[in-house]
Short mmCIF file of C-alpha atoms in Angstrom, two decimals:
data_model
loop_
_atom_site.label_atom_id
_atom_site.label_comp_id
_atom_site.label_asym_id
_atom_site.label_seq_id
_atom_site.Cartn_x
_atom_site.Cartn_y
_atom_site.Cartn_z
CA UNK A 1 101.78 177.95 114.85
CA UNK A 2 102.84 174.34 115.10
CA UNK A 3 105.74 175.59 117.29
CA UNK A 4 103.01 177.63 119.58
CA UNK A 5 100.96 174.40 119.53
CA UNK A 6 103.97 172.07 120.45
CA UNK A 7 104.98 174.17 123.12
CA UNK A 8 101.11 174.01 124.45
CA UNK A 9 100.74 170.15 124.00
CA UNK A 10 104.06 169.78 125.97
CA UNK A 11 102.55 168.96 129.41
CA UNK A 12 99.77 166.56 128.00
CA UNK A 13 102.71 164.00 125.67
CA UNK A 14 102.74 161.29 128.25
CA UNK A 15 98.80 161.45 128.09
CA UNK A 16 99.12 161.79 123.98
CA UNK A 17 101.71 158.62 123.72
CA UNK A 18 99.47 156.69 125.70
CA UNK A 19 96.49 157.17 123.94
CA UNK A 20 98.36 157.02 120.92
CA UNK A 21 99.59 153.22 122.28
CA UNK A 22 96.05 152.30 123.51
CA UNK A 23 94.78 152.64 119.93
CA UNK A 24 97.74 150.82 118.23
CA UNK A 25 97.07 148.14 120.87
CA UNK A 26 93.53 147.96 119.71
CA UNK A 27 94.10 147.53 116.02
CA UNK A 28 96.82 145.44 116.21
CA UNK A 29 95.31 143.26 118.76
CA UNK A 30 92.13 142.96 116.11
CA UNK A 31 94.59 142.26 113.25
CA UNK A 32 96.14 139.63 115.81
CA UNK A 33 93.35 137.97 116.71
CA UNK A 34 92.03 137.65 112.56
CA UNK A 35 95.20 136.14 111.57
CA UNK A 36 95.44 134.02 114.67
CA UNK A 37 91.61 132.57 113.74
CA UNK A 38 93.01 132.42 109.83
CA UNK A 39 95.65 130.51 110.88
CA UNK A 40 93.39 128.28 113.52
CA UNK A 41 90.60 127.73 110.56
CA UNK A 42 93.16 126.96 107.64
CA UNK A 43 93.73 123.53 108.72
CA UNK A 44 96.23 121.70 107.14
CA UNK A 45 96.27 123.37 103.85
CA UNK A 46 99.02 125.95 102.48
CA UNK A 47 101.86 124.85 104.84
CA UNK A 48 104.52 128.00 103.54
CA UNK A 49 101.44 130.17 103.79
CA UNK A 50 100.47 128.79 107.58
CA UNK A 51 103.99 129.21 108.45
CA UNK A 52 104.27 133.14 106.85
CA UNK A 53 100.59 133.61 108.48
CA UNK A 54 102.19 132.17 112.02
CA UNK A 55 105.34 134.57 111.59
CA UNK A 56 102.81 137.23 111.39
CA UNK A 57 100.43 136.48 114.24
CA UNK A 58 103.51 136.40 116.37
CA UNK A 59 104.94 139.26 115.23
CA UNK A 60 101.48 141.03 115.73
CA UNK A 61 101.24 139.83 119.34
CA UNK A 62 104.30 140.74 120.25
CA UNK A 63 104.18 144.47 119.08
CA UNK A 64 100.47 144.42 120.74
CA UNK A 65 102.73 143.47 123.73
CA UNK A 66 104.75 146.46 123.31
CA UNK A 67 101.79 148.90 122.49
CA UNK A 68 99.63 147.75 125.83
CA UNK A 69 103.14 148.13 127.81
CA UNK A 70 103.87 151.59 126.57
CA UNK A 71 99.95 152.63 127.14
CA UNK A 72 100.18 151.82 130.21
CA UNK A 73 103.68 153.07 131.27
CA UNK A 74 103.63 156.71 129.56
CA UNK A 75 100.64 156.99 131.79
CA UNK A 76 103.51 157.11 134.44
CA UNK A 77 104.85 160.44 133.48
CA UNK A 78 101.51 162.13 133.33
CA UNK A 79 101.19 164.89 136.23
CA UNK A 80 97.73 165.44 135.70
CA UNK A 81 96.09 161.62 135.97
CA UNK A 82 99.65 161.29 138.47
CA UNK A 83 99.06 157.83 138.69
CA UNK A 84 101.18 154.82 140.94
CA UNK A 85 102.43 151.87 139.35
CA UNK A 86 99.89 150.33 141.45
CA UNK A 87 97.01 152.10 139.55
CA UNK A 88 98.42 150.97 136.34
CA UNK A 89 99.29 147.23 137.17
CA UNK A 90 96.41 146.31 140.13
CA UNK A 91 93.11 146.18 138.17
CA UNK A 92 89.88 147.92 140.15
CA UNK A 93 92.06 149.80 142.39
CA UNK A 94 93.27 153.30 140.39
CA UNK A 95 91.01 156.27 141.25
CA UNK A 96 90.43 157.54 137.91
CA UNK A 97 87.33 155.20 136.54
CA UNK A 98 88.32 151.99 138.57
CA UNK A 99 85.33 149.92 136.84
CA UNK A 100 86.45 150.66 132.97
CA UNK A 101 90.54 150.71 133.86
CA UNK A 102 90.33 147.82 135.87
CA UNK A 103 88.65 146.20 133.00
CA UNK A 104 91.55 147.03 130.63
CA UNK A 105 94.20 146.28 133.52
CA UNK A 106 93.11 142.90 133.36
CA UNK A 107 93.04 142.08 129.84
CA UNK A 108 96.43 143.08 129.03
CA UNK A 109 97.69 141.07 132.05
CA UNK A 110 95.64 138.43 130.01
CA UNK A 111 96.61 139.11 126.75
CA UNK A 112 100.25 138.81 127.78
CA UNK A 113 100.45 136.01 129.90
CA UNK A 114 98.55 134.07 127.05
CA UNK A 115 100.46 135.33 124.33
CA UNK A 116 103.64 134.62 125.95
CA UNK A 117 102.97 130.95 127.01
CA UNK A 118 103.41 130.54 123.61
CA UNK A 119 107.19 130.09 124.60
CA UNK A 120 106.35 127.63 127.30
CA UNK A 121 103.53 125.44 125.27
CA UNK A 122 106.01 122.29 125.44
CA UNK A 123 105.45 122.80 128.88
CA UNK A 124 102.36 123.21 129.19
CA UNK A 125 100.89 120.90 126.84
CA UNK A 126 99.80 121.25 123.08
CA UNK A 127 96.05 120.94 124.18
CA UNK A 128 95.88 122.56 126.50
CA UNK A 129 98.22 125.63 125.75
CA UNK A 130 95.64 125.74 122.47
CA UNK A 131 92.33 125.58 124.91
CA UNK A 132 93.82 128.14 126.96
CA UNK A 133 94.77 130.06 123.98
CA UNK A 134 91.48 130.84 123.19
CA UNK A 135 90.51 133.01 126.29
CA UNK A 136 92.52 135.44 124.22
CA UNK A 137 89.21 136.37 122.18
CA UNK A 138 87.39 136.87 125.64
CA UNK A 139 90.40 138.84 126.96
CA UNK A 140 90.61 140.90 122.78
CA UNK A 141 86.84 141.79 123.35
CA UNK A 142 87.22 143.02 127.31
CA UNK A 143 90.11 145.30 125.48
CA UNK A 144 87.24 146.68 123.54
CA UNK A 145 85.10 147.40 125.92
CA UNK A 146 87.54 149.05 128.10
CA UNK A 147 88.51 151.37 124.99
CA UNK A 148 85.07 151.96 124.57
CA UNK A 149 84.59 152.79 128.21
CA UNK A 150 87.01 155.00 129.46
CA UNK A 151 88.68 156.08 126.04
CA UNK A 152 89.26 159.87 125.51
CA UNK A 153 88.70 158.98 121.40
CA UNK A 154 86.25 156.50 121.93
CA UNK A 155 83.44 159.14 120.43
CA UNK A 156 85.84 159.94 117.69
CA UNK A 157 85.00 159.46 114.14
CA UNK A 158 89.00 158.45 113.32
CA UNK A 159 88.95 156.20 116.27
CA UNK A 160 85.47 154.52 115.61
CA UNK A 161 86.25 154.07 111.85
CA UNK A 162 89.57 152.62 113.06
CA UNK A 163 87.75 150.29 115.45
CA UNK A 164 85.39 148.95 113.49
CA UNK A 165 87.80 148.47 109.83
CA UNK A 166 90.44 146.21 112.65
CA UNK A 167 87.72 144.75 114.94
CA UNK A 168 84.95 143.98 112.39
CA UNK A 169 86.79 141.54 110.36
CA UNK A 170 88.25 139.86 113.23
CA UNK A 171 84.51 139.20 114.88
CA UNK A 172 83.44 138.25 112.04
CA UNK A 173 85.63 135.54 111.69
CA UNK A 174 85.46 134.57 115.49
CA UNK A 175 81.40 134.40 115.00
CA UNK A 176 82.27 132.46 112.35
CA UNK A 177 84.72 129.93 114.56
CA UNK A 178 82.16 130.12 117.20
CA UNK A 179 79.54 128.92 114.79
CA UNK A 180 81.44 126.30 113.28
CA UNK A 181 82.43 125.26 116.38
CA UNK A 182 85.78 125.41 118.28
CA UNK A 183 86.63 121.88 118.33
CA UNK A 184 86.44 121.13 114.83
CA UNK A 185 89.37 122.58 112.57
CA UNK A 186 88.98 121.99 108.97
CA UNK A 187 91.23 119.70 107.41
CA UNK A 188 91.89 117.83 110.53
CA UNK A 189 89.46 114.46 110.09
CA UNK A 190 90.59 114.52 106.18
CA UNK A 191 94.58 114.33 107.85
CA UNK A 192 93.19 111.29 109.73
CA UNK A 193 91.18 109.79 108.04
CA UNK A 194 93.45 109.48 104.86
CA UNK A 195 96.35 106.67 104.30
CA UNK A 196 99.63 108.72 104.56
CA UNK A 197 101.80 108.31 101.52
CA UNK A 198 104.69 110.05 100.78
CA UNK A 199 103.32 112.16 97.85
CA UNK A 200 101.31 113.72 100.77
CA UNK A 201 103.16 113.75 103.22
CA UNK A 202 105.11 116.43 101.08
CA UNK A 203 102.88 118.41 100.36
CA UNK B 1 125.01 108.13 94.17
CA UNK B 2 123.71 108.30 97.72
CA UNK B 3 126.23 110.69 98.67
CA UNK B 4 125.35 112.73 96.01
CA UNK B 5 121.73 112.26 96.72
CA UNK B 6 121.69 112.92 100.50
CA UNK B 7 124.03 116.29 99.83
CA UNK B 8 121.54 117.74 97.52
CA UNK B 9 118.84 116.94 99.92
CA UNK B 10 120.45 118.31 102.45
CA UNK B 11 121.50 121.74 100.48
CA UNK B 12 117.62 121.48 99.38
CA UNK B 13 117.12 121.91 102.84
CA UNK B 14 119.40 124.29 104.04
CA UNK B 15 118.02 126.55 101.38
CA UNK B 16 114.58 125.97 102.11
CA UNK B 17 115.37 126.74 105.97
CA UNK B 18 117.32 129.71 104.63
CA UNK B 19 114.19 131.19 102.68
CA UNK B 20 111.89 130.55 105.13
CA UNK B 21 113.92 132.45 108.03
CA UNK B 22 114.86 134.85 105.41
CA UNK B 23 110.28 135.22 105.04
CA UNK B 24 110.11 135.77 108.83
CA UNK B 25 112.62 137.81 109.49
CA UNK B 26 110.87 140.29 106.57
CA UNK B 27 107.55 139.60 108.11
CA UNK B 28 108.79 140.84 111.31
CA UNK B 29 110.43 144.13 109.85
CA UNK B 30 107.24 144.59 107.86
CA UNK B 31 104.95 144.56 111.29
CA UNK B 32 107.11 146.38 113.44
CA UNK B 33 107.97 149.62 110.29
CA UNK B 34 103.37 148.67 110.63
CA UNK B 35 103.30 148.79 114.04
CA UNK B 36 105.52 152.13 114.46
CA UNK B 37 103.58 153.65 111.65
CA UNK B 38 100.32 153.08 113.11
CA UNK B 39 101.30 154.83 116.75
CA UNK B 40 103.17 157.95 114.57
CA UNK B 41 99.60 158.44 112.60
CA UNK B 42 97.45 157.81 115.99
CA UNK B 43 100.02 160.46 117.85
CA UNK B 44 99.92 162.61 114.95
CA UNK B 45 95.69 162.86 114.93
CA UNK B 46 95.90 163.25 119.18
CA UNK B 47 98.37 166.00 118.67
CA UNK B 48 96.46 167.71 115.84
CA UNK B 49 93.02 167.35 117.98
CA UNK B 50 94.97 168.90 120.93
CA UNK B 51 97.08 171.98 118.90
CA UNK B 52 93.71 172.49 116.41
CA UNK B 53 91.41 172.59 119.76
CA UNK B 54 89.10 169.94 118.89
CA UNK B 55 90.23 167.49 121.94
CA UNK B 56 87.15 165.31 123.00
CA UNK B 57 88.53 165.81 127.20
CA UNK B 58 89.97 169.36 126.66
CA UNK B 59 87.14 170.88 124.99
CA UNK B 60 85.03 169.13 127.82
CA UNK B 61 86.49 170.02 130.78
CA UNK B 62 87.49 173.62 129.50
CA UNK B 63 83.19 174.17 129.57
CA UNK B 64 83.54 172.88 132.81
CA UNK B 65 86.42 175.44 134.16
CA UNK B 66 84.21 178.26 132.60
CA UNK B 67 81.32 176.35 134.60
CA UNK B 68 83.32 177.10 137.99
CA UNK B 69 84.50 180.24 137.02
CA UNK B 70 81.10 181.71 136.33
CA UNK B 71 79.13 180.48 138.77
CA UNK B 72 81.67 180.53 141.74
CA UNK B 73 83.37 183.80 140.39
CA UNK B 74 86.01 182.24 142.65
CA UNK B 75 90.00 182.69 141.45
CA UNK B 76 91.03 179.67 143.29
CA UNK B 77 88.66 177.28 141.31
CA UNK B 78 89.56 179.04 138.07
CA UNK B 79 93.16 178.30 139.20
CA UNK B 80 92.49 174.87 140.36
CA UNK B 81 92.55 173.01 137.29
CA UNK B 82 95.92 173.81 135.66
CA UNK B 83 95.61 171.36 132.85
CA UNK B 84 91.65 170.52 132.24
CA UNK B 85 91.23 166.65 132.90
CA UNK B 86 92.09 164.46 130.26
CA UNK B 87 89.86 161.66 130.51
CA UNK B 88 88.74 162.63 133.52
CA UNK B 89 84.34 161.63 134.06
CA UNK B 90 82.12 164.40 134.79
CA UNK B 91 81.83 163.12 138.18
CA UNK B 92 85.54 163.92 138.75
CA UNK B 93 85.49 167.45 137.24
CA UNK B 94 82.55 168.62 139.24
CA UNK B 95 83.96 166.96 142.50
CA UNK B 96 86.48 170.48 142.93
CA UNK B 97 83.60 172.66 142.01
CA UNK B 98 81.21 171.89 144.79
CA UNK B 99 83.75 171.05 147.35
CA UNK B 100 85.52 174.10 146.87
CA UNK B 101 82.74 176.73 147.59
CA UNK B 102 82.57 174.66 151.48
CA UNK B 103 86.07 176.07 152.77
CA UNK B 104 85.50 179.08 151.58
CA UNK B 105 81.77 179.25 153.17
CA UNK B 106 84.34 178.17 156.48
CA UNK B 107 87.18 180.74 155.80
CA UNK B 108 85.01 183.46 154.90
CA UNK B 109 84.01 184.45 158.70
CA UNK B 110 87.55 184.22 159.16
CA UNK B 111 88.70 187.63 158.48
CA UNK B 112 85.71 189.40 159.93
CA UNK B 113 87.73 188.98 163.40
CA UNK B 114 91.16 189.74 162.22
CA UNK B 115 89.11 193.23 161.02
CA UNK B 116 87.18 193.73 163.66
CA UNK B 117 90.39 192.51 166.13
CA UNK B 118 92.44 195.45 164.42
CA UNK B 119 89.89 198.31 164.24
#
């Protein structure tokens, strides 16, 4: 039956891989996002832990990187949607609902080119790699709305249940940055403010 | 003494490097054997909604070919659609449908000389 089934699905696996990468954009994108705000809102404190929790948002970007790349690129061999490699790069211009694709398109140029100046920040500048850094939220939500608009799963139960266990948490914690406010980190004035001894300095 | 002082330090250090690449590099397996995981199960529920039937686009658009083929009772529209739209809107699926019936409305006369030519 499987075999019958298989044999059925075969035309449609571009289509299923890059629905498949769309979602394991999403939710690692969310978990991204959380540990980058963890990370951002830990301040000074736990330096092994801020370094493991660093290793981790990287490593979570990067495979977002991959998963947004393949969503888009499997869509390549589909001969149904047949799109160009125009239509997948070029937001707003694809015929298959321009407004919600175009939307996506443009986040995950985002989303890389601000997760990758991460290897350029020296460059760029501290500050102001870390101010641009946080368009990545903006560009993280747009991702969600673009799943929600023109995603085949996006009435799913999985896919909703998915979206809001990854997504939730991550809000919730950028609501909470947002609140707090995005210039103040905690931990930072108490660095300052406080004579620096070598006891710690080591910590 | 300060030898000995400034070699521990520095094998204090070389170890602590050593642990802490030793932490990423794990961290990094860890999210990518994640990362695979999570697209496997996410292919493995689209697959089983396609092969089970339940497809949120294939179920859709297979009402819709039924639409065309009822209501058109035309072979070429029933034909049209090879492989029902994945994500494709409403808008997009209907688009065939009423375009189609026009060249026919067109090509219909057509024959009505060819017969009438040959009687």
């Amino acid at each position: 039956m499987i075999a019958v089934g298989a044999a059925s699905v075969g035309p449609h696996i571009f289509w299923i891989t890059s629905r498949a990468a769309g979602m394991a954009a999403l939710v690692l994108s969310s978990a991204s996002v959380g540990a980058g705000l963890l990370i951002s809102g830990q301040g000074g404190s736990g330096k092994g832990l801020r370094g493991d929790a660093r290793a981790f948002h990287e490593a979570l970007s990067l495979a977002t990187l991959v998963a947004i790349a393949l969503h888009g690129a499997s869509l390549l061999g589909d001969h149904f949607l047949h799109p160009t490699l125009l239509d997948i790069s070029v937001p707003f211009t694809g015929g298959y609902r321009p407004f919600w694709t175009g939307i996506g398109i443009a986040a995950g140029w985002a989303l890389a080119s601000l997760g990758l100046s991460y290897y350029a920040r020296s460059r760029i500048g501290p500050t102001r790699w870390r101010t641009l850094h946080r368009l990545t939220a903006v560009f993280w939500i747009l991702a969600i709305v673009h799943s929600l608009g023109s995603g085949t799963d996006a009435g799913q139960p999985w896919f909703l249940i998915a979206l809001a266990l990854s997504a939730v948490p991550a809000l919730i914690l950028l609501l909470g940055r947002l609140s707090r406010g995005y210039g103040e980190r905690p931990g930072t004035p108490a660095r300052v403010t406080e004579p620096r001894s070598p006891v710690r300095a080591g910590r | 003494m300060d030898d000995l002082h400034r070699l521990e330090a520095k094998g204090l250090a070389r170890a602590k490097i050593r642990s802490k690449r030793r932490r990423v590099s794990a961290i990094r397996r860890r999210t990518i054997r994640g990362s695979l995981a999570l697209f496997a199960i996410a292919w493995a529920i689209i697959f089983g909604q396609l092969v089970t039937g339940n497809d949120p686009a294939l179920s859709r658009t297979h009402s819709t070919r039924k639409l065309v083929a009822s209501t058109h009772r035309n072979k070429q529209a029933a034909n049209a659609s090879v492989r029902p739209a994945p994500e494709s809107e409403e808008e997009n699926a209907v688009v065939p449908v009423e375009s189609e019936p026009a060249p026919e409305a067109e090509s219909a006369p057509e024959p009505e000389p060819v017969v009438t030519s040959a009687s």
